[in-house]
Short mmCIF file of C-alpha atoms in Angstrom, two decimals:
data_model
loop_
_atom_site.label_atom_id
_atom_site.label_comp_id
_atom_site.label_asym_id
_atom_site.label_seq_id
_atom_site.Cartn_x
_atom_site.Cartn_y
_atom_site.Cartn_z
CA UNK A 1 12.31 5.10 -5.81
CA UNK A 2 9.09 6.59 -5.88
CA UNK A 3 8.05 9.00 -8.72
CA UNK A 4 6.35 11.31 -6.46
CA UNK A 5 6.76 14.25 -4.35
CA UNK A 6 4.56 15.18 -1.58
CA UNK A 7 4.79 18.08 1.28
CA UNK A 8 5.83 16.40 4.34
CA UNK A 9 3.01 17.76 6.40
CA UNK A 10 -0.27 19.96 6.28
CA UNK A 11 -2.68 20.84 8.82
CA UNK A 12 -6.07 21.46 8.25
CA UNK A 13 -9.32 22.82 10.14
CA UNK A 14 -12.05 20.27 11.44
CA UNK A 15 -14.67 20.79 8.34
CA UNK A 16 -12.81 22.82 5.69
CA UNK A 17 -11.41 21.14 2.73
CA UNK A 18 -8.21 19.60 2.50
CA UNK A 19 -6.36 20.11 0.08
CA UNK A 20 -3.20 17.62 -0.79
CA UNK A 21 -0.55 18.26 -3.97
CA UNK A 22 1.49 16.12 -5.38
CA UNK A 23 4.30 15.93 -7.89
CA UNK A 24 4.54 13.83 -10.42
CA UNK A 25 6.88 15.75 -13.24
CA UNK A 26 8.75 12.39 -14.61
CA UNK A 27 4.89 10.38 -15.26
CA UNK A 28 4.78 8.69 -17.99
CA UNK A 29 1.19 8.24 -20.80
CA UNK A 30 0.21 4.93 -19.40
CA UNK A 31 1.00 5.27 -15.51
CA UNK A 32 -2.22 5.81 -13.03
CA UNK A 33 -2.23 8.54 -9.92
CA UNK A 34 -3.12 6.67 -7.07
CA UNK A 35 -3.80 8.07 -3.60
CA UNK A 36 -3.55 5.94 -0.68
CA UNK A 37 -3.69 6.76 3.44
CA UNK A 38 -2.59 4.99 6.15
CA UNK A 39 -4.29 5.91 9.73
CA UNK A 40 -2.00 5.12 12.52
CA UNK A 41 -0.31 1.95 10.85
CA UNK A 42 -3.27 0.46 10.22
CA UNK A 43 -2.97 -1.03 6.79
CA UNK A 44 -3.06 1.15 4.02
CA UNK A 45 -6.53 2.35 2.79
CA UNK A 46 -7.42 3.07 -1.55
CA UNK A 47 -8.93 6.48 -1.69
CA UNK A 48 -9.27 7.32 -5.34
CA UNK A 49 -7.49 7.18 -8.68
CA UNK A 50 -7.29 8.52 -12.52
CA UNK A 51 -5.11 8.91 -15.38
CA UNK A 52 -5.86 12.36 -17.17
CA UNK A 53 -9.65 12.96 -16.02
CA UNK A 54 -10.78 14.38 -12.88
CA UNK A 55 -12.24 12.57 -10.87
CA UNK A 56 -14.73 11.78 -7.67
CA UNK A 57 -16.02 9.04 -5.29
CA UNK A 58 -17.35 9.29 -1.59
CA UNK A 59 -14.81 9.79 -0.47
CA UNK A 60 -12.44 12.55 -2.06
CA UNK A 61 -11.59 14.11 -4.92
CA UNK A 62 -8.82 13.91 -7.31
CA UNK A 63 -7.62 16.79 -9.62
CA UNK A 64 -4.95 16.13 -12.63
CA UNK A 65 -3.60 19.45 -14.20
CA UNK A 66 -3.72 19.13 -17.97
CA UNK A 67 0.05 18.18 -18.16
CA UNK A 68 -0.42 15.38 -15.89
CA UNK A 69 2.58 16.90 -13.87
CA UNK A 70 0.94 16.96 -10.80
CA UNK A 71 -2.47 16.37 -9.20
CA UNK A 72 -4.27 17.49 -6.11
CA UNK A 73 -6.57 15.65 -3.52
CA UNK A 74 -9.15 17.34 -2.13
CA UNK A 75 -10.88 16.20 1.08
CA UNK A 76 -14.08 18.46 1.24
CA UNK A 77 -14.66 18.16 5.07
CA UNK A 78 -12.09 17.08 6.73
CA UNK A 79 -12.97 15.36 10.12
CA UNK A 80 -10.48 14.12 13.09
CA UNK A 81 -10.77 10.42 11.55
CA UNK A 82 -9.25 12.29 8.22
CA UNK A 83 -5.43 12.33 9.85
CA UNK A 84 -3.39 10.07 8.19
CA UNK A 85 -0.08 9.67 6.10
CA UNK A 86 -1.35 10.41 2.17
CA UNK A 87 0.43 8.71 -0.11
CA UNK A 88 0.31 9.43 -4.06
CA UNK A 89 1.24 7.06 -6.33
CA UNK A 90 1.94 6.72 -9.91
CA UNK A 91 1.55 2.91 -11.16
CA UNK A 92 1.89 1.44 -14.33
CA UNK A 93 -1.25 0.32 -15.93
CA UNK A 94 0.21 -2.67 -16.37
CA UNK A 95 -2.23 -4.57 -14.16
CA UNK A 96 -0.58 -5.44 -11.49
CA UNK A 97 -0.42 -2.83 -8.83
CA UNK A 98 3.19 -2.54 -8.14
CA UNK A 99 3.10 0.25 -5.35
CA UNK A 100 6.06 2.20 -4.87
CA UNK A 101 5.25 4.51 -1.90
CA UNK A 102 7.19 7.28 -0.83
CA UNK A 103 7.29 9.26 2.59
CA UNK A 104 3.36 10.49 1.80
CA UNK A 105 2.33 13.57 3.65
CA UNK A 106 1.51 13.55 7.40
CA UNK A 107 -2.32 15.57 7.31
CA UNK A 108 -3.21 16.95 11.00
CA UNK A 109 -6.79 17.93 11.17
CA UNK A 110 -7.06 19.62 14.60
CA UNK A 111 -10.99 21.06 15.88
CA UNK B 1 -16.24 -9.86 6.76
CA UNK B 2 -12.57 -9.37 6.70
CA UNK B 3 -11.19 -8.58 3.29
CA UNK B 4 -7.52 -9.03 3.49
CA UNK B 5 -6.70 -11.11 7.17
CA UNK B 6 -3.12 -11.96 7.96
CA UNK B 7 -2.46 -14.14 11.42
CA UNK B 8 -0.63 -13.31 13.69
CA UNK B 9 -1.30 -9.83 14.26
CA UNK B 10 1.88 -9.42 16.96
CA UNK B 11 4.86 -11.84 16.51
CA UNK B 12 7.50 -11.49 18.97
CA UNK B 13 10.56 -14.16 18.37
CA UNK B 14 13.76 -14.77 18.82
CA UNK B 15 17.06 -14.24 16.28
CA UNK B 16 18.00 -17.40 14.80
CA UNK B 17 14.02 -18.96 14.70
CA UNK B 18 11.77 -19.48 11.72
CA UNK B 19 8.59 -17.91 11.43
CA UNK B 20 5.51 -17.60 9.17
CA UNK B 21 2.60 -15.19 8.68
CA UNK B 22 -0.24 -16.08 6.82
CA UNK B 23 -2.33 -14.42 4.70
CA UNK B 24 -6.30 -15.36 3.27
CA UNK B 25 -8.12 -12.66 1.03
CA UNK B 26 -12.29 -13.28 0.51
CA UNK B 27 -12.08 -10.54 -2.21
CA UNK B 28 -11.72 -12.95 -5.11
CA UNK B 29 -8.77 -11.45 -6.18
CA UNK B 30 -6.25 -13.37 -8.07
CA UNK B 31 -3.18 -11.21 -7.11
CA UNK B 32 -1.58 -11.10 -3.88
CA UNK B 33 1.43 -8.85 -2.12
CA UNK B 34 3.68 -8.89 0.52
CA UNK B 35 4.67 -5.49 1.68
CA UNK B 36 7.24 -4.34 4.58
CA UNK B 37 7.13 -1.42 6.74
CA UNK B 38 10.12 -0.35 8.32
CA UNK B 39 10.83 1.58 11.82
CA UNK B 40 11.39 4.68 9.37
CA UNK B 41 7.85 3.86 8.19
CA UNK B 42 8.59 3.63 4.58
CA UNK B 43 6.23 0.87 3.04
CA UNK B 44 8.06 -1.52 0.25
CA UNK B 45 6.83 -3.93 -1.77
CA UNK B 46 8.14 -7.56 -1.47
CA UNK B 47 6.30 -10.10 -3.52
CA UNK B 48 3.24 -10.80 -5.76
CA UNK B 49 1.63 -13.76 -6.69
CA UNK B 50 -0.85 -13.99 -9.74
CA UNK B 51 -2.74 -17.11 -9.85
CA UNK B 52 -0.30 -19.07 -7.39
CA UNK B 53 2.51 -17.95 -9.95
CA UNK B 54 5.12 -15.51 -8.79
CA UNK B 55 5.27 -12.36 -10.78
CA UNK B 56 7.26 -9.91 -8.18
CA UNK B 57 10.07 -10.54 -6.38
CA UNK B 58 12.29 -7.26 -5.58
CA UNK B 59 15.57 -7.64 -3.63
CA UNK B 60 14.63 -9.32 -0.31
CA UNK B 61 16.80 -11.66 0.99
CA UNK B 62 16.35 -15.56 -0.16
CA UNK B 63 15.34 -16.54 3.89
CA UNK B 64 12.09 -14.99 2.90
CA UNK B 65 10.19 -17.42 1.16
CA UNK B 66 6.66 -16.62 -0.23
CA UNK B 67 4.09 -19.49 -0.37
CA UNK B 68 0.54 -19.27 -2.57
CA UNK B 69 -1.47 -22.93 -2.30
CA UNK B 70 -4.33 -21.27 -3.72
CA UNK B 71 -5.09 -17.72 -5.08
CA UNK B 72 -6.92 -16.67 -1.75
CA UNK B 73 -3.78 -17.12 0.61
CA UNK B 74 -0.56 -16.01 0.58
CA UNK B 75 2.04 -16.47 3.00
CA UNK B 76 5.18 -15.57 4.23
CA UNK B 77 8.00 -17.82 5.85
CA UNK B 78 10.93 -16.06 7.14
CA UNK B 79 14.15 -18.39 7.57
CA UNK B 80 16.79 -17.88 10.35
CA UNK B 81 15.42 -14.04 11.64
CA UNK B 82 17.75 -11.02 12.20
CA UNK B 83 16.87 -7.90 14.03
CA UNK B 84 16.15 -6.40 11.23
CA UNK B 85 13.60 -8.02 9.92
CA UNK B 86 12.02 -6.27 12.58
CA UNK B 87 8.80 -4.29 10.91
CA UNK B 88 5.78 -4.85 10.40
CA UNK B 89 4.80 -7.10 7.28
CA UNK B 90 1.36 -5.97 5.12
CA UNK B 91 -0.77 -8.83 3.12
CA UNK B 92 -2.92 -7.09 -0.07
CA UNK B 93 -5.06 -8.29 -2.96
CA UNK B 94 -6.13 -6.53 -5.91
CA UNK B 95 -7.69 -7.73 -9.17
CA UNK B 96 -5.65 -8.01 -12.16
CA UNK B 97 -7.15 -6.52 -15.33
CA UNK B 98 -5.43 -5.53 -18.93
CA UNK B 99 -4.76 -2.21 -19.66
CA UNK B 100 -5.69 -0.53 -16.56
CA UNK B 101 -5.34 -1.13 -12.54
CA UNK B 102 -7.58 -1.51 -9.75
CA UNK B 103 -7.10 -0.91 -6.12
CA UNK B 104 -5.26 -2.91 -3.79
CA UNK B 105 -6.84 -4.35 -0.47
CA UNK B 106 -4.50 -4.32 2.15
CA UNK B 107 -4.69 -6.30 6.07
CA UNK B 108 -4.10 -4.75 8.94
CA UNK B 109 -0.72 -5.94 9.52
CA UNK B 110 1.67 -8.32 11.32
CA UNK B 111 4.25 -6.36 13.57
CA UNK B 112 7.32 -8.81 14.16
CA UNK B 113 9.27 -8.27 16.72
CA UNK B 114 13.15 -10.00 16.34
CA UNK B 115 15.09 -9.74 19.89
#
């Protein structure tokens, strides 16, 4: 089962920031946060990851609360293309990337 | 360049038939997945191969049969299909490294179709 608990859906305006939370209460010192999105069952796409750091690439950003018990993505302009199902993850670091996904959370960005 | 390719991309076939779907990755990656997607959408994993050896196998049922030749392909024969094998079936890649992970790749699916 996955580890993780996500909102079921979010909306969000064309060009504002997005911003999706996650639980992760039961994560454990050596598991990852992953975030992953699926647009319209295409495969599933990598959008960023840490362990206790912050953390930012092109494409979003991730933010871990100090007791690792939850994190939030942050999309800072969400377009139409952005709607997707967001999974978060938490994987062991055990190098190989045994993804348990859960239901994710169904993002709407309308104009 | 494709990353992560799996053939076909639509498989429609009847109950009872055998069936593959193949998988290449041009990544470099020496670990590859099989992942199912049911008609409730949840994604599971299946298999994973590292280096041609099998390191994953969750509960799937033994008429699916994993086959690596090399560490850039990965494919998936399905024995005798039900209906509900019905889903569609995702190929990924990722590079293995000790003490931390990176991401996976994945394809853009094979959506098999049991009647």
């Amino acid at each position: 089962d996955a580890k993780t608990t996500q909102p079921p859906s979010m909306d969000c305006a064309e060009g504002r920031a997005a911003n999706l939370p996650c639980n992760h209460s039961t994560i454990s010192g050596n598991e990852y946060v992953y975030w992953y999105r699926q647009i319209h069952s295409q495969g599933p796409q990598y959008i960023i990851h840490g362990l206790k750091n912050n953390e930012t690439n092109e494409m979003a950003s991730l933010i871990i609360t100090e007791d690792r018990k939850s994190s939030t993505l942050i999309l800072p302009h969400a377009t139409l293309r952005d709607t997707a199902v967001y999974y978060c993850i938490v994987s062991f670091s055990g190098g190989y990337n045994k993804l348990i996904f859960g239901a994710g959370t169904r993002l709407a960005v309308h104009p | 360049d494709t990353a992560v390719s799996q053939t076909p991309k639509y498989l429609v076939t009847q109950m009872g038939n055998d069936k593959s779907i193949k998988c290449e990755q041009n990544l470099g990656h020496d670990t590859m997945y099989w992942y199912k997607q049911d008609s409730k959408k949840f994604l599971k994993i299946m298999f994973s191969y590292n280096n041609k050896e099998l390191i994953i196998n969750e509960t799937v049922p033994n008429r699916f049969s994993p086959k690596s030749p090399d560490k850039a392909h990965l494919n998936l024969h399905i024995n005798s299909l039900e209906l509900g094998d019905s889903a569609v079936y995702f190929c990924a890649s990722s590079h293995r490294t000790t003490g931390t992970n990176t991401e996976a790749f994945f394809g853009q699916g094979t959506r098999l179709t049991v009647v």
